[in-house]
mmCIF file of C-alpha atoms in Angstrom:
data_model
loop_
_atom_site.group_PDB
_atom_site.id
_atom_site.type_symbol
_atom_site.label_atom_id
_atom_site.label_comp_id
_atom_site.label_asym_id
_atom_site.label_seq_id
_atom_site.Cartn_x
_atom_site.Cartn_y
_atom_site.Cartn_z
ATOM 1 C CA MET A 2 0.000 0.000 0.000
ATOM 2 C CA SER A 3 2.671 2.483 -0.934
ATOM 3 C CA HIS A 4 0.119 4.980 -2.153
ATOM 4 C CA VAL A 5 -1.230 5.341 1.395
ATOM 5 C CA SER A 6 1.895 7.155 2.535
ATOM 6 C CA SER A 7 1.160 9.887 0.010
ATOM 7 C CA HIS A 8 -1.358 11.169 2.528
ATOM 8 C CA SER A 9 1.423 12.040 4.933
ATOM 9 C CA PRO A 10 1.831 14.916 4.638
ATOM 10 C CA HIS A 11 -0.941 16.329 2.439
ATOM 11 C CA GLY A 12 0.903 19.600 2.031
ATOM 12 C CA PRO A 13 -1.258 22.618 1.193
ATOM 13 C CA SER A 14 -4.404 20.544 0.673
ATOM 14 C CA PRO A 15 -5.124 18.176 3.575
ATOM 15 C CA LEU A 16 -7.916 15.701 2.966
ATOM 16 C CA ARG A 17 -11.039 16.839 4.819
ATOM 17 C CA THR A 18 -13.128 13.977 6.204
ATOM 18 C CA VAL A 19 -16.268 13.814 8.315
ATOM 19 C CA GLN A 20 -16.934 10.741 10.467
ATOM 20 C CA VAL A 21 -20.635 10.311 11.309
ATOM 21 C CA LEU A 22 -21.589 8.238 14.353
ATOM 22 C CA GLY A 23 -25.146 7.557 15.494
ATOM 23 C CA GLY A 24 -25.984 6.189 18.928
ATOM 24 C CA GLY A 25 -22.752 4.277 18.634
ATOM 25 C CA SER A 26 -22.168 0.845 20.087
ATOM 26 C CA ALA A 27 -19.036 0.314 22.163
ATOM 27 C CA GLY A 28 -17.352 -1.282 19.150
ATOM 28 C CA SER A 29 -18.183 1.414 16.597
ATOM 29 C CA SER A 30 -17.422 4.306 18.985
ATOM 30 C CA ALA A 31 -14.017 2.843 19.890
ATOM 31 C CA HIS A 32 -13.361 2.231 16.177
ATOM 32 C CA VAL A 33 -14.149 5.854 15.274
ATOM 33 C CA ARG A 34 -11.879 7.129 18.064
ATOM 34 C CA SER A 35 -9.036 4.909 16.835
ATOM 35 C CA LEU A 36 -9.652 5.934 13.227
ATOM 36 C CA ALA A 37 -9.846 9.654 14.070
ATOM 37 C CA SER A 38 -6.583 9.431 16.005
ATOM 38 C CA GLY A 39 -4.762 7.588 13.196
ATOM 39 C CA LEU A 40 -6.076 9.849 10.433
ATOM 40 C CA ALA A 41 -5.262 13.052 12.312
ATOM 41 C CA ALA A 42 -1.721 11.770 12.995
ATOM 42 C CA ARG A 43 -1.300 11.302 9.235
ATOM 43 C CA GLY A 44 -2.290 14.864 8.398
ATOM 44 C CA VAL A 45 -5.955 14.274 7.555
ATOM 45 C CA ARG A 46 -8.511 16.784 8.834
ATOM 46 C CA VAL A 47 -11.145 14.892 10.819
ATOM 47 C CA THR A 48 -14.521 16.117 12.046
ATOM 48 C CA VAL A 49 -16.542 13.661 14.143
ATOM 49 C CA CYS A 50 -20.302 14.254 14.115
ATOM 50 C CA ALA A 51 -21.728 12.366 17.081
ATOM 51 C CA PRO A 52 -23.989 12.915 20.084
ATOM 52 C CA ALA A 53 -22.361 14.954 22.859
ATOM 53 C CA GLU A 54 -22.391 11.975 25.240
ATOM 54 C CA ALA A 55 -20.347 9.924 22.753
ATOM 55 C CA ASP A 56 -17.608 12.571 22.758
ATOM 56 C CA ARG A 57 -17.649 12.681 26.554
ATOM 57 C CA ALA A 58 -17.248 8.891 26.704
ATOM 58 C CA TYR A 59 -14.718 8.424 23.898
ATOM 59 C CA GLY A 60 -12.898 11.775 23.700
ATOM 60 C CA PHE A 61 -12.774 12.324 19.922
ATOM 61 C CA SER A 62 -11.667 15.919 20.542
ATOM 62 C CA GLY A 63 -8.707 14.645 22.542
ATOM 63 C CA VAL A 64 -7.139 12.733 19.626
ATOM 64 C CA GLY A 65 -6.886 15.581 17.128
ATOM 65 C CA ALA A 66 -10.416 15.586 15.706
ATOM 66 C CA GLN A 67 -12.986 18.363 15.794
ATOM 67 C CA HIS A 68 -16.240 17.253 17.417
ATOM 68 C CA VAL A 69 -19.588 18.596 16.211
ATOM 69 C CA PRO A 70 -22.474 17.518 18.466
ATOM 70 C CA VAL A 71 -25.247 15.998 16.337
ATOM 71 C CA PRO A 72 -28.156 14.236 18.066
ATOM 72 C CA ARG A 73 -29.045 10.687 17.038
ATOM 73 C CA SER A 74 -32.340 11.931 15.583
ATOM 74 C CA SER A 75 -33.066 12.147 11.827
ATOM 75 C CA ASP A 76 -35.246 15.251 12.232
ATOM 76 C CA PRO A 77 -34.614 18.193 9.853
ATOM 77 C CA ALA A 78 -32.689 20.209 12.469
ATOM 78 C CA SER A 79 -30.204 17.381 13.127
ATOM 79 C CA VAL A 80 -29.789 16.699 9.414
ATOM 80 C CA GLY A 81 -29.227 20.458 8.910
ATOM 81 C CA VAL A 82 -26.411 20.479 11.505
ATOM 82 C CA LEU A 83 -24.857 17.472 9.799
ATOM 83 C CA ARG A 84 -25.218 19.050 6.352
ATOM 84 C CA ALA A 85 -23.406 22.183 7.556
ATOM 85 C CA ALA A 86 -20.619 20.077 9.115
ATOM 86 C CA CYS A 87 -20.153 18.293 5.765
ATOM 87 C CA ALA A 88 -20.129 21.530 3.739
ATOM 88 C CA ASP A 89 -16.415 21.475 2.879
ATOM 89 C CA ALA A 90 -15.795 17.722 3.244
ATOM 90 C CA ASP A 91 -13.900 15.825 0.566
ATOM 91 C CA LEU A 92 -15.338 12.570 1.896
ATOM 92 C CA VAL A 93 -17.911 11.474 4.474
ATOM 93 C CA HIS A 94 -17.631 8.182 6.381
ATOM 94 C CA ALA A 95 -20.716 7.003 8.288
ATOM 95 C CA HIS A 96 -20.672 4.219 10.871
ATOM 96 C CA GLY A 97 -23.832 2.158 11.268
ATOM 97 C CA LEU A 98 -27.161 2.160 9.446
ATOM 98 C CA HIS A 99 -28.818 5.118 11.187
ATOM 99 C CA ALA A 100 -25.740 7.333 10.924
ATOM 100 C CA ALA A 101 -25.473 6.375 7.245
ATOM 101 C CA LEU A 102 -29.113 7.237 6.586
ATOM 102 C CA ARG A 103 -28.600 10.701 8.096
ATOM 103 C CA ALA A 104 -25.442 11.151 6.029
ATOM 104 C CA VAL A 105 -27.359 10.239 2.850
ATOM 105 C CA LEU A 106 -29.979 12.887 3.717
ATOM 106 C CA ALA A 107 -27.313 15.492 4.581
ATOM 107 C CA LEU A 108 -25.403 14.891 1.326
ATOM 108 C CA SER A 109 -28.517 15.001 -0.859
ATOM 109 C CA GLY A 110 -27.685 16.858 -4.089
ATOM 110 C CA ARG A 111 -23.934 16.893 -3.437
ATOM 111 C CA ARG A 112 -21.234 14.908 -5.202
ATOM 112 C CA VAL A 113 -19.290 13.941 -2.086
ATOM 113 C CA PRO A 114 -18.119 10.311 -1.779
ATOM 114 C CA LEU A 115 -19.818 8.424 1.046
ATOM 115 C CA VAL A 116 -18.134 5.470 2.757
ATOM 116 C CA VAL A 117 -20.311 3.398 5.097
ATOM 117 C CA THR A 118 -19.077 0.884 7.658
ATOM 118 C CA TRP A 119 -21.629 -1.678 8.823
ATOM 119 C CA HIS A 120 -20.446 -2.686 12.290
ATOM 120 C CA THR A 121 -23.446 -4.768 13.213
ATOM 121 C CA SER A 122 -26.781 -5.970 11.926
ATOM 122 C CA ALA A 123 -30.019 -4.344 13.037
ATOM 123 C CA HIS A 124 -32.817 -6.652 14.188
ATOM 124 C CA ALA A 125 -36.489 -6.196 13.368
ATOM 125 C CA GLU A 126 -39.633 -8.305 13.024
ATOM 126 C CA GLY A 127 -42.667 -8.097 10.726
ATOM 127 C CA ALA A 128 -43.384 -4.735 9.083
ATOM 128 C CA ARG A 129 -40.313 -3.195 10.726
ATOM 129 C CA ALA A 130 -38.136 -5.845 9.049
ATOM 130 C CA HIS A 131 -39.432 -4.689 5.648
ATOM 131 C CA LEU A 132 -38.680 -1.048 6.539
ATOM 132 C CA LEU A 133 -35.210 -2.071 7.704
ATOM 133 C CA ARG A 134 -34.518 -3.753 4.329
ATOM 134 C CA LEU A 135 -35.601 -0.571 2.513
ATOM 135 C CA LEU A 136 -33.301 1.590 4.671
ATOM 136 C CA GLU A 137 -30.401 -0.821 4.141
ATOM 137 C CA ARG A 138 -31.010 -0.772 0.383
ATOM 138 C CA ARG A 139 -31.093 3.026 0.276
ATOM 139 C CA VAL A 140 -27.836 3.307 2.224
ATOM 140 C CA ALA A 141 -26.066 0.499 0.321
ATOM 141 C CA LYS A 142 -26.908 2.038 -3.065
ATOM 142 C CA ALA A 143 -25.920 5.574 -2.002
ATOM 143 C CA ALA A 144 -22.479 4.570 -0.693
ATOM 144 C CA ALA A 145 -19.416 4.594 -2.928
ATOM 145 C CA VAL A 146 -17.978 1.814 -0.742
ATOM 146 C CA VAL A 147 -19.595 -0.274 2.007
ATOM 147 C CA LEU A 148 -17.190 -1.821 4.516
ATOM 148 C CA GLY A 149 -18.534 -4.768 6.511
ATOM 149 C CA THR A 150 -16.899 -5.892 9.753
ATOM 150 C CA SER A 151 -17.696 -9.543 8.954
ATOM 151 C CA SER A 152 -18.084 -11.519 5.726
ATOM 152 C CA ASP A 153 -21.820 -11.989 6.187
ATOM 153 C CA LEU A 154 -22.272 -8.205 6.492
ATOM 154 C CA VAL A 155 -20.352 -7.762 3.227
ATOM 155 C CA ASP A 156 -22.687 -10.322 1.593
ATOM 156 C CA ARG A 157 -25.696 -8.545 3.058
ATOM 157 C CA ALA A 158 -24.528 -5.194 1.638
ATOM 158 C CA ARG A 159 -24.132 -6.793 -1.811
ATOM 159 C CA ARG A 160 -27.647 -8.264 -1.604
ATOM 160 C CA ARG A 161 -28.937 -4.767 -0.788
ATOM 161 C CA GLY A 162 -27.372 -3.343 -3.947
ATOM 162 C CA ALA A 163 -23.968 -2.029 -2.849
ATOM 163 C CA ARG A 164 -21.752 -1.184 -5.844
ATOM 164 C CA ASP A 165 -18.584 -1.969 -3.899
ATOM 165 C CA ALA A 166 -18.612 -3.952 -0.633
ATOM 166 C CA ARG A 167 -15.448 -5.066 1.155
ATOM 167 C CA LEU A 168 -14.375 -6.694 4.403
ATOM 168 C CA ALA A 169 -13.115 -4.078 6.870
ATOM 169 C CA ALA A 170 -9.909 -4.497 8.865
ATOM 170 C CA VAL A 171 -11.355 -3.501 12.236
ATOM 171 C CA ALA A 172 -8.868 -3.464 15.097
ATOM 172 C CA PHE A 173 -9.574 -4.784 18.568
ATOM 173 C CA PRO A 174 -11.011 -1.853 20.535
ATOM 174 C CA ALA A 175 -9.063 -0.539 23.493
ATOM 175 C CA PRO A 176 -10.204 -2.041 26.817
ATOM 176 C CA ARG A 177 -13.483 -0.553 28.069
ATOM 177 C CA THR A 178 -11.546 0.920 30.976
ATOM 178 C CA PRO A 179 -7.844 0.825 31.658
ATOM 179 C CA PRO A 180 -7.218 -0.976 34.955
ATOM 180 C CA VAL A 181 -6.935 1.702 37.617
ATOM 181 C CA GLU A 182 -5.412 -0.628 40.148
ATOM 182 C CA HIS A 183 -1.996 -2.162 39.651
ATOM 183 C CA GLY A 184 -0.679 -5.212 41.404
ATOM 184 C CA ASP A 185 -0.792 -8.975 41.374
ATOM 185 C CA PRO A 186 -3.420 -10.124 38.790
ATOM 186 C CA ASP A 187 -4.291 -13.133 40.978
ATOM 187 C CA ARG A 188 -5.009 -10.858 43.930
ATOM 188 C CA LEU A 189 -7.127 -8.533 41.778
ATOM 189 C CA GLY A 190 -8.978 -11.520 40.359
ATOM 190 C CA HIS A 191 -9.634 -12.880 43.843
ATOM 191 C CA LYS A 192 -10.976 -9.478 44.892
ATOM 192 C CA ALA A 193 -13.372 -9.391 41.908
ATOM 193 C CA ARG A 194 -14.552 -12.958 42.588
ATOM 194 C CA ALA A 195 -15.107 -12.172 46.266
ATOM 195 C CA GLU A 196 -17.189 -9.126 45.386
ATOM 196 C CA LEU A 197 -19.366 -11.207 43.033
ATOM 197 C CA GLY A 198 -19.725 -14.088 45.506
ATOM 198 C CA ALA A 199 -17.676 -16.660 43.594
ATOM 199 C CA THR A 200 -14.612 -17.310 45.784
ATOM 200 C CA ASP A 201 -15.158 -21.078 45.983
ATOM 201 C CA ARG A 202 -17.181 -21.797 42.852
ATOM 202 C CA PRO A 203 -16.691 -21.373 39.081
ATOM 203 C CA LEU A 204 -17.431 -17.890 37.718
ATOM 204 C CA LEU A 205 -19.109 -17.581 34.308
ATOM 205 C CA MET A 206 -19.361 -14.145 32.678
ATOM 206 C CA ALA A 207 -21.656 -12.714 29.993
ATOM 207 C CA VAL A 208 -21.619 -9.061 28.918
ATOM 208 C CA GLY A 209 -24.089 -7.129 26.773
ATOM 209 C CA SER A 210 -27.364 -5.239 26.726
ATOM 210 C CA LEU A 211 -30.371 -7.145 28.056
ATOM 211 C CA ASP A 212 -32.109 -7.348 24.660
ATOM 212 C CA PRO A 213 -33.969 -10.257 22.998
ATOM 213 C CA HIS A 214 -31.276 -10.965 20.379
ATOM 214 C CA ARG A 215 -28.627 -11.555 23.068
ATOM 215 C CA GLY A 216 -29.921 -15.062 23.824
ATOM 216 C CA TYR A 217 -30.092 -14.660 27.590
ATOM 217 C CA ASP A 218 -33.261 -16.756 27.781
ATOM 218 C CA THR A 219 -31.206 -19.696 26.456
ATOM 219 C CA LEU A 220 -28.456 -18.859 28.946
ATOM 220 C CA LEU A 221 -30.925 -19.061 31.849
ATOM 221 C CA ASP A 222 -32.195 -22.402 30.499
ATOM 222 C CA ALA A 223 -28.594 -23.643 30.534
ATOM 223 C CA ALA A 224 -28.084 -22.332 34.078
ATOM 224 C CA ARG A 225 -31.040 -24.470 35.148
ATOM 225 C CA VAL A 226 -29.267 -27.534 33.701
ATOM 226 C CA TRP A 227 -25.941 -26.978 35.491
ATOM 227 C CA ARG A 228 -27.540 -26.393 38.901
ATOM 228 C CA HIS A 229 -26.715 -30.029 39.774
ATOM 229 C CA LEU A 230 -22.958 -29.412 39.569
ATOM 230 C CA ASP A 231 -20.947 -29.267 42.786
ATOM 231 C CA PRO A 232 -19.976 -26.543 43.360
ATOM 232 C CA VAL A 233 -22.704 -24.758 41.402
ATOM 233 C CA PRO A 234 -21.209 -22.246 38.927
ATOM 234 C CA LEU A 235 -22.252 -18.607 39.317
ATOM 235 C CA LEU A 236 -23.309 -16.877 36.123
ATOM 236 C CA VAL A 237 -22.871 -13.089 36.155
ATOM 237 C CA ILE A 238 -24.447 -10.949 33.420
ATOM 238 C CA ALA A 239 -23.222 -7.348 33.049
ATOM 239 C CA GLY A 240 -25.491 -5.010 31.100
ATOM 240 C CA GLU A 241 -28.789 -3.160 31.151
ATOM 241 C CA GLY A 242 -31.820 -3.288 28.910
ATOM 242 C CA PRO A 243 -35.547 -3.847 28.456
ATOM 243 C CA LEU A 244 -35.483 -7.529 29.542
ATOM 244 C CA ARG A 245 -34.053 -6.859 32.994
ATOM 245 C CA THR A 246 -37.343 -7.298 34.864
ATOM 246 C CA VAL A 247 -38.299 -10.449 32.928
ATOM 247 C CA LEU A 248 -34.887 -12.050 33.470
ATOM 248 C CA GLN A 249 -34.821 -11.108 37.168
ATOM 249 C CA HIS A 250 -38.261 -12.676 37.709
ATOM 250 C CA ARG A 251 -37.091 -15.906 36.065
ATOM 251 C CA ILE A 252 -33.921 -15.996 38.171
ATOM 252 C CA GLU A 253 -35.950 -15.583 41.371
ATOM 253 C CA ASP A 254 -38.860 -17.866 40.415
ATOM 254 C CA GLU A 255 -36.589 -20.721 39.307
ATOM 255 C CA GLY A 256 -33.848 -20.193 41.900
ATOM 256 C CA LEU A 257 -31.180 -19.885 39.218
ATOM 257 C CA PRO A 258 -27.494 -19.320 40.152
ATOM 258 C CA VAL A 259 -27.404 -16.082 38.156
ATOM 259 C CA ARG A 260 -26.686 -12.438 39.074
ATOM 260 C CA LEU A 261 -27.575 -9.403 36.980
ATOM 261 C CA ILE A 262 -25.041 -6.715 37.888
ATOM 262 C CA GLY A 263 -26.092 -3.924 35.495
ATOM 263 C CA ARG A 264 -23.699 -1.700 33.585
ATOM 264 C CA ARG A 265 -20.148 -1.807 34.896
ATOM 265 C CA ASP A 266 -17.034 0.222 34.157
ATOM 266 C CA ASP A 267 -14.690 -2.564 35.315
ATOM 267 C CA ILE A 268 -15.554 -5.201 32.703
ATOM 268 C CA THR A 269 -11.874 -5.811 31.917
ATOM 269 C CA GLU A 270 -11.122 -6.790 35.531
ATOM 270 C CA LEU A 271 -14.314 -8.834 35.997
ATOM 271 C CA LEU A 272 -13.744 -10.749 32.781
ATOM 272 C CA ALA A 273 -10.137 -11.517 33.710
ATOM 273 C CA ALA A 274 -11.412 -13.076 36.961
ATOM 274 C CA ALA A 275 -13.874 -15.398 35.165
ATOM 275 C CA ASP A 276 -13.365 -19.091 34.436
ATOM 276 C CA LEU A 277 -15.402 -18.892 31.219
ATOM 277 C CA ALA A 278 -16.911 -16.138 29.050
ATOM 278 C CA LEU A 279 -20.293 -16.877 27.449
ATOM 279 C CA LEU A 280 -21.714 -15.301 24.283
ATOM 280 C CA PRO A 281 -25.174 -16.781 23.496
ATOM 281 C CA SER A 282 -26.307 -14.163 20.910
ATOM 282 C CA ARG A 283 -28.554 -14.698 17.897
ATOM 283 C CA TRP A 284 -26.092 -12.689 15.787
ATOM 284 C CA GLU A 285 -22.744 -10.879 16.183
ATOM 285 C CA SER A 286 -20.277 -9.313 13.754
ATOM 286 C CA ARG A 287 -17.032 -8.723 15.683
ATOM 287 C CA SER A 288 -18.189 -9.158 19.260
ATOM 288 C CA VAL A 289 -16.303 -6.910 21.686
ATOM 289 C CA LEU A 290 -16.782 -9.528 24.433
ATOM 290 C CA ALA A 291 -15.285 -12.279 22.245
ATOM 291 C CA GLN A 292 -12.273 -10.112 21.487
ATOM 292 C CA GLU A 293 -11.802 -9.105 25.125
ATOM 293 C CA ALA A 294 -12.092 -12.717 26.301
ATOM 294 C CA LEU A 295 -9.434 -14.019 23.903
ATOM 295 C CA HIS A 296 -7.139 -11.092 24.707
ATOM 296 C CA ALA A 297 -7.597 -11.750 28.429
ATOM 297 C CA ARG A 298 -6.959 -15.500 27.965
ATOM 298 C CA VAL A 299 -10.430 -16.432 29.193
ATOM 299 C CA PRO A 300 -11.947 -19.522 27.479
ATOM 300 C CA LEU A 301 -14.973 -18.537 25.388
ATOM 301 C CA VAL A 302 -18.174 -20.440 24.631
ATOM 302 C CA ALA A 303 -20.139 -18.701 21.872
ATOM 303 C CA THR A 304 -22.906 -19.289 19.367
ATOM 304 C CA ALA A 305 -21.772 -20.165 15.824
ATOM 305 C CA VAL A 306 -23.501 -17.151 14.249
ATOM 306 C CA GLY A 307 -22.631 -14.137 12.100
ATOM 307 C CA GLY A 308 -18.976 -13.190 12.152
ATOM 308 C CA THR A 309 -18.102 -15.106 15.334
ATOM 309 C CA PRO A 310 -16.669 -18.292 13.724
ATOM 310 C CA GLU A 311 -14.543 -16.130 11.402
ATOM 311 C CA LEU A 312 -13.371 -13.995 14.334
ATOM 312 C CA VAL A 313 -12.412 -16.739 16.794
ATOM 313 C CA GLY A 314 -11.336 -19.598 14.493
ATOM 314 C CA ASP A 315 -10.636 -22.715 16.578
ATOM 315 C CA ALA A 316 -9.881 -20.657 19.693
ATOM 316 C CA ALA A 317 -13.382 -20.966 21.222
ATOM 317 C CA GLU A 318 -16.082 -23.575 21.740
ATOM 318 C CA LEU A 319 -18.997 -22.884 19.367
ATOM 319 C CA VAL A 320 -22.583 -24.066 19.874
ATOM 320 C CA PRO A 321 -25.813 -23.610 17.853
ATOM 321 C CA TYR A 322 -27.915 -20.549 18.711
ATOM 322 C CA GLY A 323 -30.860 -21.282 21.019
ATOM 323 C CA ASP A 324 -29.618 -24.753 22.074
ATOM 324 C CA ALA A 325 -29.529 -24.624 25.878
ATOM 325 C CA GLU A 326 -28.547 -28.289 26.249
ATOM 326 C CA ALA A 327 -25.556 -27.913 23.926
ATOM 327 C CA LEU A 328 -24.481 -24.738 25.758
ATOM 328 C CA ALA A 329 -24.847 -26.340 29.196
ATOM 329 C CA GLY A 330 -23.016 -29.474 28.031
ATOM 330 C CA VAL A 331 -20.010 -27.554 26.722
ATOM 331 C CA VAL A 332 -19.819 -25.457 29.915
ATOM 332 C CA GLU A 333 -19.927 -28.603 32.081
ATOM 333 C CA ARG A 334 -17.231 -30.326 30.010
ATOM 334 C CA LEU A 335 -14.928 -27.297 30.112
ATOM 335 C CA LEU A 336 -15.306 -26.823 33.866
ATOM 336 C CA ALA A 337 -14.291 -30.486 34.308
ATOM 337 C CA ASP A 338 -11.325 -30.245 31.909
ATOM 338 C CA PRO A 339 -8.596 -27.790 33.004
ATOM 339 C CA GLU A 340 -6.280 -28.985 30.202
ATOM 340 C CA ARG A 341 -8.846 -28.051 27.545
ATOM 341 C CA ARG A 342 -9.299 -24.644 29.197
ATOM 342 C CA GLU A 343 -5.529 -24.060 29.112
ATOM 343 C CA LEU A 344 -5.407 -25.061 25.435
ATOM 344 C CA LEU A 345 -8.205 -22.585 24.637
ATOM 345 C CA LYS A 346 -6.299 -19.832 26.475
ATOM 346 C CA GLU A 347 -3.209 -20.482 24.337
ATOM 347 C CA LYS A 348 -5.221 -20.656 21.113
ATOM 348 C CA GLY A 349 -7.108 -17.507 22.095
ATOM 349 C CA ALA A 350 -3.912 -15.516 22.616
ATOM 350 C CA ARG A 351 -2.595 -16.682 19.200
ATOM 351 C CA GLN A 352 -5.885 -15.840 17.470
ATOM 352 C CA ALA A 353 -5.995 -12.382 19.084
ATOM 353 C CA ALA A 354 -2.458 -11.700 17.850
ATOM 354 C CA SER A 355 -3.640 -12.390 14.275
ATOM 355 C CA TRP A 356 -6.314 -9.669 14.287
ATOM 356 C CA PRO A 357 -5.658 -6.406 12.413
ATOM 357 C CA THR A 358 -3.767 -3.696 14.273
ATOM 358 C CA GLU A 359 -5.005 -0.117 14.523
ATOM 359 C CA ASP A 360 -2.291 0.913 12.035
ATOM 360 C CA GLU A 361 -3.480 -1.713 9.533
ATOM 361 C CA ASN A 362 -7.035 -0.507 10.011
ATOM 362 C CA VAL A 363 -6.097 3.135 9.341
ATOM 363 C CA ALA A 364 -3.985 2.105 6.324
ATOM 364 C CA GLN A 365 -6.900 0.246 4.756
ATOM 365 C CA ILE A 366 -9.303 3.131 5.329
ATOM 366 C CA LEU A 367 -6.793 5.615 3.880
ATOM 367 C CA SER A 368 -6.361 3.495 0.766
ATOM 368 C CA VAL A 369 -10.163 3.534 0.282
ATOM 369 C CA TYR A 370 -10.228 7.308 0.777
ATOM 370 C CA ASP A 371 -7.332 7.623 -1.684
ATOM 371 C CA GLU A 372 -9.266 5.752 -4.385
ATOM 372 C CA LEU A 373 -12.353 7.890 -3.928
ATOM 373 C CA THR A 374 -10.641 11.288 -3.777
ATOM 374 C CA GLN A 375 -7.772 10.970 -6.268
ATOM 375 C CA HIS A 376 -9.437 13.440 -8.646
ATOM 376 C CA ARG A 377 -10.046 15.934 -5.860
ATOM 377 C CA PRO A 378 -9.075 19.518 -6.789
ATOM 378 C CA LEU A 379 -5.583 20.378 -5.451
ATOM 379 C CA ALA A 380 -5.385 16.913 -3.928
ATOM 380 C CA LYS A 381 -2.194 16.061 -5.759
ATOM 381 C CA ALA A 382 -0.506 19.412 -5.235
ATOM 382 C CA GLY A 383 0.899 18.582 -1.848
ATOM 383 C CA ARG A 384 1.682 14.911 -2.384
ATOM 384 C CA THR A 385 5.116 13.411 -2.512
#
């Protein structure tokens, strides 16, 4: 990719890009922060249009980007703010379906290249599913390039009419919080286990919003199966969402060994203390939990859906979605087999090392930008 280096420096005509972020999942927000930092370091002008709370959480302004607060809404006022922010852009890059739809509206009537990254797949039923397909088609056809974070998202973009759809080199996001406490990892792990009530029993960890597509109903079914183990494993679920009340009722009514601990800012430490990480979702692209687990050398049991098999390779145990017996069986076997757990830790560390780096991610994005803006006025004046 020798042509990528021509962006550094841009000389008298730096490339002007706008990154558009909607509500922003943890993965896409961390990706935009990493991308903004890498682009700015290479002499590209970066404006991040995102809700104010996203900038507070991810600090786009602190990595050399300009932040323009744009609410998640698609109302005319929000689209107007976005349109003004894109007024002198050479290229606009939207992350996620809703951000991309707003970018399409804001760029209406302008000949500005639009790049769209699909980080995840939206879920809808019935009439809403039809509307979702229409929105995806509109965005896919409007984009000069659609980048998908997993192969099935690339295929989906092509089915929706994308002219050019490619697999994105998305780097592992920085930990959700840097550990604030230094010291012996075993001692920190023991402290986390003590706080959760798992000092003398296996600790199983799941992380993610309490939404229907996360598969937590199946996870509770599995927890009912492994109640006969001695000692009984404790399942801890970190996250908030609309199913909290329903899940809590089930846990209490059925006496399940499960704790809902809500949103936490110490996921990295809690995960490192776990014996197993569990990912029972209906669909994932590049699951942040899966990446964190492999990085932290925590054996992972996940559903064989979406981009997960591609992401983890043979470094995790995969089960069919919605199969509580299969999930419970794998968990029981792993808890009884320390050698298999150690092997998964080693494989996980190797697999994590094979993922794209942030530099590789920025290089790929720059090469896409280069293709789309090579005829830009004055663009070649400052290149070496």
